[in-house]
CSV table of C-alpha atoms (C1' of nucleotides) in Angstrom, one decimal:
chain,number,residue,atom,x,y,z
A,148,MET,CA,-27.0,8.6,-2.5
A,149,THR,CA,-24.7,7.2,-0.5
A,150,THR,CA,-21.5,6.3,-1.4
A,151,PHE,CA,-19.1,3.7,0.1
A,152,ARG,CA,-15.2,3.5,0.7
A,153,THR,CA,-12.8,0.8,1.5
A,154,SER,CA,-13.2,-0.3,5.2
A,155,PRO,CA,-10.6,1.3,7.7
A,156,GLY,CA,-7.1,-0.1,7.0
A,157,MET,CA,-8.2,-1.6,3.6
A,158,ARG,CA,-7.3,0.0,0.2
A,159,ASP,CA,-7.8,-0.5,-3.3
A,160,LEU,CA,-4.7,-1.2,-5.8
A,161,LEU,CA,-5.1,0.5,-9.2
A,162,GLY,CA,-3.4,0.7,-12.2
A,163,ASP,CA,0.5,1.1,-11.6
A,164,ASP,CA,0.1,0.3,-7.6
A,165,ALA,CA,-1.2,-3.4,-8.7
A,166,ALA,CA,1.1,-3.9,-11.1
A,167,ARG,CA,3.9,-3.2,-8.8
A,168,ARG,CA,2.0,-5.9,-6.2
A,169,ARG,CA,2.4,-8.1,-9.1
A,170,ALA,CA,6.1,-7.3,-9.8
A,171,PHE,CA,6.7,-8.0,-6.3
A,172,ASP,CA,5.4,-11.3,-6.0
A,173,SER,CA,6.8,-12.3,-9.2
A,174,ALA,CA,10.3,-11.0,-7.5
A,175,PHE,CA,9.9,-13.2,-4.9
A,176,VAL,CA,8.4,-16.4,-6.9
A,177,THR,CA,12.2,-15.9,-9.0
A,178,VAL,CA,14.2,-16.3,-6.0
A,179,VAL,CA,12.0,-19.1,-4.2
A,180,GLY,CA,11.4,-21.0,-7.4
A,181,ALA,CA,15.1,-21.0,-7.7
A,182,ALA,CA,15.5,-23.1,-4.3
A,183,GLY,CA,12.7,-25.6,-5.1
A,184,TYR,CA,9.8,-24.2,-2.9
A,185,GLU,CA,6.3,-25.1,-4.0
A,186,GLN,CA,3.7,-22.8,-3.6
A,187,ILE,CA,0.8,-23.2,-1.3
A,188,VAL,CA,-2.5,-21.6,-1.0
A,189,PRO,CA,-4.5,-22.0,2.3
A,190,PRO,CA,-7.7,-20.5,2.5
A,191,ILE,CA,-8.2,-17.4,4.1
A,192,LEU,CA,-10.5,-18.3,6.7
A,193,GLU,CA,-9.6,-21.2,9.6
A,194,ASP,CA,-11.1,-22.9,12.3
A,195,ILE,CA,-10.0,-20.3,15.0
A,196,GLY,CA,-8.3,-22.8,16.9
A,197,VAL,CA,-5.7,-23.1,14.2
A,198,PHE,CA,-4.7,-19.4,15.3
A,199,SER,CA,-5.2,-20.0,19.1
A,200,ARG,CA,-2.0,-22.0,18.9
A,201,ILE,CA,0.0,-19.1,17.9
A,202,GLY,CA,-0.1,-17.7,21.4
A,203,GLU,CA,-3.3,-16.7,23.6
A,204,ALA,CA,-0.8,-14.2,25.4
A,205,THR,CA,-0.2,-12.5,22.2
A,206,ASP,CA,-2.1,-9.6,21.0
A,207,VAL,CA,-2.4,-10.8,17.6
A,208,VAL,CA,-4.7,-14.0,19.0
A,209,SER,CA,-6.4,-11.8,22.2
A,210,LYS,CA,-6.9,-8.6,20.7
A,211,GLU,CA,-6.6,-8.3,16.8
A,212,MET,CA,-8.6,-11.3,15.3
A,213,TYR,CA,-11.5,-10.8,12.8
A,214,ASP,CA,-13.3,-13.7,14.2
A,215,PHE,CA,-17.1,-14.7,13.9
A,216,VAL,CA,-19.4,-17.7,14.0
A,217,ASP,CA,-20.7,-18.8,10.6
A,218,ARG,CA,-23.9,-19.7,9.6
A,219,GLY,CA,-23.0,-23.7,10.4
A,220,GLY,CA,-22.0,-22.3,14.3
A,221,ARG,CA,-18.2,-22.6,13.5
A,222,HIS,CA,-16.1,-20.6,15.2
A,223,VAL,CA,-13.8,-19.2,12.6
A,224,ALA,CA,-11.2,-16.3,11.5
A,225,LEU,CA,-9.5,-14.6,9.2
A,226,ARG,CA,-5.9,-15.5,9.3
A,227,PRO,CA,-3.7,-13.1,11.0
A,228,GLU,CA,-0.3,-14.8,9.6
A,229,GLN,CA,-0.1,-17.8,7.4
A,230,THR,CA,2.5,-20.2,9.5
A,231,ALA,CA,-0.2,-21.5,11.3
A,232,SER,CA,-2.3,-22.2,8.4
A,233,VAL,CA,0.6,-24.0,6.5
A,234,CYS,CA,1.1,-26.1,9.5
A,235,ARG,CA,-2.4,-27.3,9.7
A,236,ALA,CA,-2.2,-28.2,6.1
A,237,PHE,CA,1.2,-30.0,6.6
A,238,VAL,CA,-1.2,-31.9,9.3
A,239,GLU,CA,-3.8,-32.5,7.0
A,240,HIS,CA,-1.9,-33.7,3.8
A,241,ARG,CA,1.3,-34.9,5.0
A,242,PRO,CA,3.6,-34.1,2.2
A,243,SER,CA,6.8,-35.8,1.9
A,244,LEU,CA,9.8,-34.4,3.9
A,245,PRO,CA,11.3,-31.8,4.0
A,246,TYR,CA,8.3,-30.1,2.8
A,247,LYS,CA,9.5,-26.5,1.6
A,248,ALA,CA,6.8,-24.3,0.5
A,249,TRP,CA,6.4,-20.6,-0.2
A,250,TYR,CA,3.1,-18.3,-0.3
A,251,SER,CA,1.5,-14.7,-0.9
A,252,GLY,CA,-1.9,-13.5,0.0
A,253,PRO,CA,-3.5,-11.2,2.6
A,254,ASN,CA,-3.8,-11.5,6.2
A,255,PHE,CA,-6.1,-9.6,8.4
A,256,ARG,CA,-5.3,-7.9,11.9
A,257,TYR,CA,-7.6,-5.5,13.9
A,258,GLU,CA,-5.7,-2.8,14.9
A,259,LYS,CA,-5.4,0.9,14.5
A,260,PRO,CA,-4.2,1.6,11.0
A,261,GLN,CA,-1.3,3.4,10.5
A,262,ARG,CA,0.9,3.8,7.3
A,263,GLY,CA,2.6,0.6,6.7
A,264,ARG,CA,0.0,-0.9,9.1
A,265,GLN,CA,-3.0,-2.1,7.5
A,266,ARG,CA,-5.9,-4.4,9.0
A,267,GLN,CA,-5.4,-6.1,5.4
A,268,PHE,CA,-2.0,-6.5,4.6
A,269,ASP,CA,0.1,-9.0,2.4
A,270,GLN,CA,2.8,-10.9,3.2
A,271,VAL,CA,5.2,-13.7,1.1
A,272,GLY,CA,7.1,-16.2,2.9
A,273,VAL,CA,8.2,-19.7,3.0
A,274,GLU,CA,8.4,-22.3,5.6
A,275,VAL,CA,10.5,-25.4,6.0
A,276,LEU,CA,9.0,-28.3,7.5
A,277,GLY,CA,10.7,-31.4,8.7
A,278,THR,CA,14.1,-30.7,9.4
A,279,ASP,CA,16.0,-29.4,12.2
A,280,ASP,CA,19.4,-29.0,10.1
A,281,PRO,CA,20.9,-25.5,11.3
A,282,TYR,CA,21.7,-25.2,7.5
A,283,ALA,CA,17.9,-24.9,6.9
A,284,ASP,CA,17.6,-22.0,8.9
A,285,VAL,CA,20.5,-20.6,7.1
A,286,GLU,CA,18.6,-21.6,3.5
A,287,VAL,CA,15.4,-19.8,4.8
A,288,ILE,CA,17.2,-16.6,6.0
A,289,ALA,CA,19.3,-16.4,3.1
A,290,ILE,CA,16.5,-16.7,0.6
A,291,GLY,CA,14.6,-13.6,2.5
A,292,TRP,CA,18.1,-11.7,2.6
A,293,ASP,CA,18.2,-12.4,-1.1
A,294,PHE,CA,15.2,-11.7,-2.3
A,295,LEU,CA,15.2,-8.0,-0.3
A,296,THR,CA,18.5,-7.5,-1.9
A,297,SER,CA,16.9,-8.7,-5.4
A,298,LEU,CA,14.4,-5.5,-5.0
A,299,GLY,CA,17.4,-3.1,-5.0
A,300,LEU,CA,17.2,-2.6,-1.3
A,301,ALA,CA,20.5,-1.6,0.3
A,302,ASP,CA,19.6,-0.2,3.8
A,303,VAL,CA,18.8,-3.6,5.1
A,304,ASP,CA,19.8,-5.0,8.4
A,305,LEU,CA,19.6,-8.9,9.2
A,306,VAL,CA,19.1,-9.0,13.1
A,307,LEU,CA,19.7,-12.5,14.7
A,308,ASN,CA,19.4,-14.1,17.9
A,309,SER,CA,18.3,-17.8,19.2
A,310,LEU,CA,16.1,-17.9,22.4
A,311,GLY,CA,17.2,-21.2,23.0
A,312,ASP,CA,15.0,-24.7,23.3
A,313,PRO,CA,11.8,-23.9,25.1
A,314,GLU,CA,13.0,-24.7,28.6
A,315,ASP,CA,16.0,-22.5,28.0
A,316,ARG,CA,13.6,-19.8,27.0
A,317,ARG,CA,11.6,-20.4,30.1
A,318,ARG,CA,14.3,-20.3,32.5
A,319,PHE,CA,15.5,-17.2,30.5
A,320,SER,CA,12.1,-15.4,31.0
A,321,GLU,CA,11.8,-16.0,34.5
A,322,ALA,CA,15.1,-14.4,35.2
A,323,VAL,CA,14.4,-11.8,33.2
A,324,GLY,CA,11.3,-10.9,34.9
A,325,GLU,CA,13.0,-11.4,38.4
A,326,HIS,CA,15.5,-8.7,37.3
A,327,LEU,CA,12.9,-6.1,36.1
A,328,ARG,CA,10.8,-6.1,39.0
A,329,ALA,CA,13.6,-5.8,41.2
A,330,HIS,CA,14.4,-2.7,39.0
A,331,VAL,CA,10.2,-2.0,38.6
A,332,GLY,CA,10.3,1.3,39.8
A,333,GLU,CA,12.6,2.7,37.2
A,334,LEU,CA,11.3,1.1,34.2
A,335,SER,CA,8.6,3.3,31.6
A,336,GLU,CA,5.3,3.1,32.5
A,337,GLN,CA,4.8,1.2,29.0
A,338,SER,CA,7.4,-1.2,30.0
A,339,ARG,CA,5.9,-1.9,33.6
A,340,GLU,CA,2.6,-2.9,31.4
A,341,THR,CA,4.4,-5.1,29.3
A,342,LEU,CA,6.4,-6.8,32.2
A,343,GLU,CA,2.8,-7.8,33.8
A,344,ARG,CA,2.0,-9.7,30.3
A,345,ASN,CA,5.5,-10.6,28.6
A,346,PRO,CA,8.8,-10.0,30.5
A,347,LEU,CA,10.8,-11.0,27.4
A,348,ARG,CA,9.1,-7.9,25.1
A,349,VAL,CA,10.6,-5.6,27.7
A,350,LEU,CA,13.7,-6.5,26.1
A,351,ASP,CA,12.6,-4.9,23.0
A,352,SER,CA,11.9,-1.5,24.4
A,353,LYS,CA,13.4,1.1,22.6
A,354,ARG,CA,12.8,4.0,25.3
A,355,ALA,CA,15.8,5.3,26.9
A,356,GLU,CA,15.0,5.5,30.6
A,357,ASP,CA,14.8,1.4,30.3
A,358,ALA,CA,18.0,1.1,28.4
A,359,PRO,CA,20.2,1.1,31.6
A,360,ILE,CA,18.0,-1.5,33.0
A,361,ILE,CA,17.8,-3.9,30.0
A,362,ALA,CA,21.6,-3.7,29.8
A,363,GLY,CA,21.9,-4.9,33.1
A,364,ALA,CA,19.4,-8.0,32.7
A,365,PRO,CA,20.4,-11.5,32.2
A,366,ARG,CA,21.7,-12.5,28.9
A,367,ILE,CA,20.2,-15.4,26.7
A,368,GLU,CA,23.2,-17.2,26.0
A,369,GLU,CA,24.2,-17.9,29.6
A,370,PHE,CA,20.6,-19.8,28.9
A,371,TRP,CA,21.3,-21.6,26.2
A,372,SER,CA,21.6,-25.5,26.4
A,373,PRO,CA,24.8,-27.2,24.6
A,374,GLU,CA,22.7,-28.5,21.7
A,375,ALA,CA,20.8,-24.9,21.4
A,376,ALA,CA,24.2,-23.1,21.3
A,377,GLU,CA,25.7,-25.5,19.0
A,378,HIS,CA,23.0,-25.2,16.4
A,379,PHE,CA,23.3,-21.3,16.6
A,380,ALA,CA,26.7,-21.6,16.1
A,381,ALA,CA,26.0,-23.6,12.6
A,382,VAL,CA,23.5,-21.0,11.9
A,383,ARG,CA,25.9,-18.1,12.1
A,384,ASP,CA,28.9,-20.0,10.4
A,385,GLY,CA,26.6,-20.8,7.6
A,386,LEU,CA,25.5,-17.4,7.1
A,387,ASP,CA,29.3,-16.2,7.1
A,388,ARG,CA,29.9,-18.9,4.6
A,389,ILE,CA,27.6,-17.6,1.9
A,390,GLY,CA,28.5,-13.9,3.0
A,391,VAL,CA,25.0,-12.9,4.3
A,392,PRO,CA,25.6,-10.2,6.8
A,393,TRP,CA,24.2,-10.5,10.4
A,394,ARG,CA,24.1,-8.8,13.9
A,395,LEU,CA,23.2,-10.1,17.0
A,396,ASP,CA,20.8,-8.7,19.2
A,397,GLY,CA,19.8,-10.7,22.3
A,398,GLY,CA,16.8,-8.7,22.7
A,399,LEU,CA,15.1,-9.8,19.4
A,400,VAL,CA,12.0,-11.3,20.7
A,401,ARG,CA,9.4,-11.8,18.3
A,402,GLY,CA,5.7,-11.0,18.7
A,403,LEU,CA,4.5,-14.7,18.5
A,404,ASP,CA,5.1,-17.5,21.4
A,405,TYR,CA,5.8,-20.3,19.1
A,406,TYR,CA,9.2,-19.2,18.3
A,407,ARG,CA,12.1,-21.2,19.8
A,408,ARG,CA,15.8,-21.2,19.0
A,409,THR,CA,16.8,-19.4,15.9
A,410,THR,CA,14.7,-15.8,15.4
A,411,PHE,CA,15.3,-13.1,13.1
A,412,GLU,CA,14.1,-10.1,11.4
A,413,PHE,CA,15.1,-7.7,8.5
A,414,ARG,CA,15.0,-4.3,9.4
A,415,SER,CA,15.3,-1.5,7.2
A,416,GLY,CA,17.2,1.8,8.2
A,417,ALA,CA,14.6,3.9,5.6
A,418,LEU,CA,11.8,3.2,7.7
A,419,ASP,CA,10.9,4.8,11.1
A,420,SER,CA,12.2,2.7,13.9
A,421,ALA,CA,8.8,2.0,15.5
A,422,GLN,CA,8.1,0.1,12.1
A,423,ASN,CA,11.4,-0.9,10.7
A,424,ALA,CA,10.6,-4.3,10.6
A,425,LEU,CA,10.3,-5.6,7.0
A,426,GLY,CA,9.7,-9.2,7.8
A,427,GLY,CA,10.9,-11.8,10.0
A,428,GLY,CA,10.6,-15.0,11.3
A,429,GLY,CA,12.6,-18.3,13.2
A,430,ARG,CA,12.0,-21.6,14.2
A,431,TYR,CA,8.9,-23.1,15.3
A,432,ASP,CA,9.8,-27.1,16.4
A,433,GLY,CA,6.8,-27.4,18.5
A,434,LEU,CA,3.8,-25.8,16.4
A,435,VAL,CA,3.2,-28.9,14.0
A,436,GLU,CA,2.4,-30.9,17.3
A,437,ASP,CA,0.4,-28.4,18.7
A,438,LEU,CA,-1.7,-28.8,15.9
A,439,GLY,CA,-2.4,-32.2,16.4
A,440,GLY,CA,0.7,-33.3,14.0
A,441,PRO,CA,3.7,-35.7,14.6
A,442,ALA,CA,6.7,-33.8,16.2
A,443,THR,CA,7.7,-32.0,13.5
A,444,PRO,CA,10.4,-29.0,13.6
A,445,GLY,CA,9.9,-26.0,11.3
A,446,ILE,CA,11.5,-22.8,10.3
A,447,GLY,CA,10.4,-19.9,7.8
A,448,PHE,CA,9.9,-16.6,7.7
A,449,ALA,CA,7.2,-13.6,6.4
A,450,ILE,CA,7.8,-10.5,4.8
A,451,GLY,CA,5.5,-7.5,4.9
A,452,VAL,CA,4.5,-6.4,1.1
A,453,GLU,CA,3.2,-3.0,1.9
A,454,ARG,CA,5.8,-1.8,4.2
A,455,THR,CA,8.7,-3.2,2.0
A,456,LEU,CA,7.2,-1.3,-0.9
A,457,ILE,CA,7.6,1.9,1.2
A,458,ALA,CA,11.1,1.0,2.0
A,459,CYS,CA,11.7,0.9,-1.6
A,460,ASP,CA,9.8,4.3,-2.0
A,461,VAL,CA,12.5,5.9,0.8
A,462,GLU,CA,15.3,3.9,-1.4
A,463,SER,CA,14.0,4.8,-4.6
A,464,VAL,CA,14.1,1.5,-6.0
A,465,PHE,CA,11.8,-1.1,-7.5
A,466,PRO,CA,9.5,1.3,-9.4
A,467,GLY,CA,7.5,-1.6,-10.9
A,468,PRO,CA,6.7,-2.2,-14.7
A,469,ALA,CA,5.9,0.4,-17.0
A,470,GLY,CA,2.6,-1.4,-18.5
A,471,GLY,CA,1.2,-0.5,-21.9
A,472,VAL,CA,0.4,-2.3,-25.1
A,473,GLU,CA,2.4,-2.6,-28.2
A,474,VAL,CA,0.2,-1.5,-30.7
A,475,PHE,CA,-3.2,0.7,-30.8
A,476,VAL,CA,-6.0,0.8,-33.3
A,477,VAL,CA,-7.4,3.8,-34.8
A,478,ASP,CA,-10.4,3.7,-36.5
A,479,THR,CA,-12.7,6.8,-38.1
A,480,THR,CA,-15.0,4.6,-40.1
A,481,GLY,CA,-17.1,3.6,-36.9
A,482,GLY,CA,-15.0,0.9,-35.3
A,483,SER,CA,-15.5,-2.4,-37.0
A,484,GLU,CA,-12.4,-2.2,-38.8
A,485,ALA,CA,-10.7,-1.8,-35.3
A,486,LEU,CA,-12.5,-4.5,-33.8
A,487,ALA,CA,-11.6,-6.9,-36.6
A,488,LEU,CA,-7.9,-5.7,-36.5
A,489,SER,CA,-6.9,-5.7,-32.6
A,490,THR,CA,-8.9,-9.0,-32.5
A,491,GLU,CA,-6.8,-10.4,-35.6
A,492,LEU,CA,-3.5,-9.1,-33.8
A,493,ARG,CA,-4.2,-10.4,-30.3
A,494,ARG,CA,-4.8,-13.7,-31.6
A,495,ALA,CA,-1.5,-13.5,-33.6
A,496,GLY,CA,0.3,-12.8,-30.0
A,497,ARG,CA,0.4,-8.9,-30.0
A,498,SER,CA,-0.9,-6.6,-27.1
A,499,VAL,CA,-3.3,-4.3,-28.6
A,500,ASP,CA,-5.7,-1.7,-27.3
A,501,ARG,CA,-8.3,0.5,-29.6
A,502,GLY,CA,-10.7,3.4,-29.0
A,503,PHE,CA,-14.3,2.9,-28.2
A,504,GLY,CA,-17.3,5.5,-29.0
A,505,GLY,CA,-16.2,7.0,-32.5
A,506,ARG,CA,-14.1,10.0,-31.4
A,507,SER,CA,-11.9,12.1,-33.6
A,508,MET,CA,-9.2,11.1,-35.2
A,509,LYS,CA,-7.2,13.7,-32.8
A,510,ALA,CA,-8.6,12.2,-29.7
A,511,GLN,CA,-7.9,8.6,-30.8
A,512,MET,CA,-4.2,9.4,-31.5
A,513,LYS,CA,-4.0,11.0,-28.4
A,514,ALA,CA,-5.1,8.1,-26.7
A,515,ALA,CA,-2.8,5.8,-28.9
A,516,ASP,CA,-0.2,8.0,-27.8
A,517,ARG,CA,-1.1,7.7,-23.7
A,518,SER,CA,-1.5,4.0,-24.3
A,519,GLY,CA,2.2,3.2,-24.3
A,520,ALA,CA,2.2,1.8,-27.8
A,521,GLU,CA,4.7,1.6,-30.2
A,522,LEU,CA,3.0,1.9,-33.1
A,523,ALA,CA,-0.5,3.3,-34.1
A,524,LEU,CA,-2.4,1.5,-36.9
A,525,ILE,CA,-5.1,3.9,-38.4
A,526,ILE,CA,-7.6,2.7,-40.6
A,527,GLY,CA,-9.9,5.7,-42.3
A,528,GLU,CA,-12.1,5.8,-45.5
A,529,ASP,CA,-9.4,5.8,-47.5
A,530,GLU,CA,-7.6,2.9,-46.0
A,531,ALA,CA,-10.7,0.7,-45.9
A,532,ALA,CA,-11.6,1.5,-49.3
A,533,SER,CA,-7.9,0.6,-50.6
A,534,ASP,CA,-7.7,-2.5,-48.2
A,535,THR,CA,-4.5,-1.1,-46.2
A,536,VAL,CA,-3.5,0.5,-43.1
A,537,THR,CA,-1.3,3.3,-42.3
A,538,ALA,CA,1.3,2.7,-39.7
A,539,ARG,CA,2.6,5.3,-37.9
A,540,PHE,CA,5.4,5.0,-35.4
A,541,LEU,CA,5.0,6.5,-32.0
A,542,ARG,CA,8.2,6.7,-30.6
A,543,GLY,CA,11.0,7.4,-33.0
A,544,VAL,CA,11.8,9.2,-36.1
A,545,ARG,CA,10.5,6.5,-38.7
A,546,PRO,CA,8.1,8.1,-40.9
A,547,GLN,CA,4.6,6.4,-41.6
A,548,GLU,CA,3.6,3.7,-43.9
A,549,GLN,CA,1.0,2.1,-45.8
A,550,TRP,CA,0.9,-1.7,-45.3
A,551,PRO,CA,-1.5,-4.2,-47.4
A,552,ARG,CA,-4.7,-5.1,-44.9
A,553,ALA,CA,-3.4,-8.6,-45.2
A,554,GLU,CA,0.0,-8.2,-44.2
A,555,THR,CA,-0.3,-6.2,-41.2
A,556,ALA,CA,0.7,-8.9,-38.7
A,557,ALA,CA,3.7,-9.6,-40.4
A,558,ARG,CA,4.6,-6.3,-40.8
A,559,VAL,CA,3.7,-5.6,-37.0
A,560,ALA,CA,5.8,-8.3,-36.1
A,561,ALA,CA,8.9,-7.2,-38.0
A,562,ALA,CA,8.7,-3.5,-37.0
A,563,LEU,CA,8.6,-4.2,-33.3
A,564,ALA,CA,11.2,-6.7,-33.5
A,565,GLU,CA,13.3,-4.1,-34.9
A,566,SER,CA,12.5,-1.3,-32.4
A,567,LYS,CA,13.7,-3.4,-29.6
A,568,PRO,CA,16.9,-4.2,-28.5
A,569,PRO,CA,18.0,-7.7,-29.3
A,570,GLU,CA,17.3,-10.1,-26.8
A,571,MET,CA,20.4,-10.9,-24.3
A,572,THR,CA,21.1,-14.7,-24.2
A,573,GLU,CA,21.4,-16.3,-20.8
A,574,SER,CA,24.8,-17.6,-20.6
B,152,G,C1',-7.3,0.9,22.7
B,153,U,C1',-4.9,6.3,24.3
B,154,G,C1',-3.3,11.1,22.6
B,155,G,C1',-2.2,15.1,18.6
B,156,G,C1',-2.5,17.1,13.5
B,157,C,C1',-5.2,17.3,9.1
B,158,G,C1',-9.9,16.1,5.6
B,159,U,C1',-11.9,22.3,-0.2
B,160,A,C1',-12.5,19.4,-8.1
B,161,G,C1',-10.1,13.0,-10.2
B,162,C,C1',-4.9,14.4,-8.0
B,163,U,C1',-1.6,18.3,-5.5
B,164,C,C1',-3.1,22.6,-2.9
B,165,A,C1',-4.6,28.3,-1.9
B,166,G,C1',-8.9,30.2,0.1
B,167,G,C1',-6.0,37.2,7.0
B,168,U,C1',-9.8,38.8,11.9
B,169,G,C1',-17.2,34.6,9.0
B,170,G,C1',-19.6,38.7,4.2
B,171,U,C1',-22.6,38.2,-3.0
B,172,U,C1',-22.2,33.4,-8.6
B,173,A,C1',-15.6,28.8,-3.9
B,174,G,C1',-10.2,29.4,-6.9
B,175,A,C1',-4.9,27.7,-9.2
B,176,G,C1',-1.7,23.9,-11.2
B,177,C,C1',-1.8,18.9,-13.3
B,178,G,C1',-5.1,15.7,-15.4
B,179,U,C1',-9.7,15.3,-18.3
B,180,C,C1',-12.8,16.7,-22.5
B,181,A,C1',-13.7,19.8,-26.9
B,182,G,C1',-11.3,23.2,-30.5
B,183,G,C1',-7.0,26.0,-32.7
B,184,U,C1',-5.3,21.7,-37.5
B,185,U,C1',-12.8,19.8,-42.6
B,186,G,C1',-7.3,12.4,-41.3
B,187,U,C1',-2.6,12.4,-37.6
B,188,G,C1',-0.4,11.8,-30.8
B,189,G,C1',4.0,14.7,-27.9
B,190,C,C1',4.8,21.1,-27.4
B,191,C,C1',1.8,25.6,-27.3
B,192,C,C1',-2.7,28.2,-27.5
B,193,U,C1',-8.2,29.0,-26.4
B,194,G,C1',-12.4,27.0,-24.2
B,195,A,C1',-15.6,23.7,-21.0
B,196,A,C1',-17.2,20.3,-17.9
B,197,G,C1',-15.8,18.8,-13.1
B,198,G,C1',-17.2,20.6,-5.8
B,199,C,C1',-24.4,20.3,-1.2
B,200,C,C1',-15.8,22.7,1.0
B,201,G,C1',-15.7,14.4,4.7
B,202,G,C1',-21.0,14.1,7.4
B,203,G,C1',-24.4,15.8,11.3
B,204,G,C1',-25.8,19.3,14.5
B,205,G,C1',-25.0,24.5,16.8
B,206,U,C1',-24.2,30.1,17.2
B,207,U,C1',-24.9,33.9,13.5
B,208,C,C1',-28.6,38.3,9.4
B,209,A,C1',-24.7,35.4,7.2
B,210,A,C1',-20.1,29.8,8.1
B,211,G,C1',-15.2,26.5,3.6
B,212,U,C1',-14.0,29.8,7.5
B,213,C,C1',-16.3,29.6,14.8
B,214,C,C1',-18.2,25.5,18.8
B,215,C,C1',-19.8,20.7,19.4
B,216,C,C1',-20.3,15.4,17.7
B,217,U,C1',-19.2,11.9,14.2
B,218,C,C1',-16.2,9.2,10.4
B,219,G,C1',-11.7,8.8,7.7
B,220,C,C1',-6.7,9.9,7.0
B,221,U,C1',-2.0,10.6,9.3
B,222,C,C1',1.7,11.2,13.2
B,223,A,C1',3.2,9.0,18.1
B,224,C,C1',2.1,5.4,22.1
B,225,C,C1',0.8,0.4,22.3
B,226,C,C1',1.4,-3.8,18.8
B,227,C,C1',3.5,-5.4,15.1
B,228,A,C1',4.8,-7.1,9.1
RNA sequence: GUGGGCGUAGCUCAGGUGGUUAGAGCGUCAGGUUGUGGCCCUGAAGGCCGGGGGUUCAAGUCCCCUCGCUCACCCCA
């Protein structure tokens, strides 16, 4: 018999891992919901043209796309990221401005898998379309920062840069290319290859032999237009105003071609430097137009879920919820009593589990213990005959009691209310 | 895509230079307690040793191929 396992770079999330993933989402929703963002759920599959606009020169588009021709002859692809999809949806539906949206879901890139780099990976993110206000940049960055902080992460750096306007970026790229080609003999082999494809990305190199040449390279700020410089100054002032710490890095060049002006990255000191980016984003004022829409400015970020959870593990924060039920029903009369009682309690709003298969009381009690339940409700021959249940308290010293069957739901409610600490009231 | 390391029970791992029925801890199940979990004790189930081929009287162990994971590079979240 052949067995199957997950495809390379894809994995199952069970039990606690799935619960943690859900809690991660919910922490994100708390932050973006508080800022007036609405959810968008674009399809996972799009016409490949949607993603080509990310940049034909990028690896993400040129080498890593999961694309195929469907039965109708359409050339489609699984999304490698979601910004392009959101912009396509924006053009298709034209929501009112500014359009502030958040998303959470899987993306696909055909790469060699590694820890913190899956072929199917989840991202959460936000996009703001329709305003070029620098304080929109600040809001977006602050949301990312506050979200990571809310998870308990402490060892995170916000790295900031501005690529200027498209013309600035083009001139800068040219000047950098010129400089690097003048020193091509001193560059590392990898950087020489990168130079051919995208000179700016050489600035990202962390190899020691490249450092002196990079240090002597032209600096981006010399190429900023007055407008771009002013925009970036406002972004930095805004971050200072709300106490989000940042660090300038003129070498920050993100992987996708559509960025202009503000770019940023959240880096974790808890991860290896090769994969220390938890997420990042920037301004992409031309993308909506590239997708056939009206000239519309945009800014957003995406945060990698798996990688961020690894950082949480290293920092020992965000363990995720414990799970479990409140009540476990033990039935040694054959199971129909547990069926009836657990259904009744569930309909009354309690979380209840029970055993199957008519196992011994000892086995059922073990299961009750493992279920995490506060309370075990036991129905044996005696209880069935006397129309009662035995309530056994699993987490404390309270002795077990016998309750009239008809009062069970009310008694359970009272017992659970007593064992829980009083709810804190929001001020 | 390139190179290194590693694949033994559900999980974490032992298994010098090849040598009968492949082990431990944890977990699971059952019993010790003929109606009571956690602690303790006893027992059981559970592996074609990632897959295929080769060398050998004999392969978990050596060789080749392959798949997967992992690390580095590349790239990126």
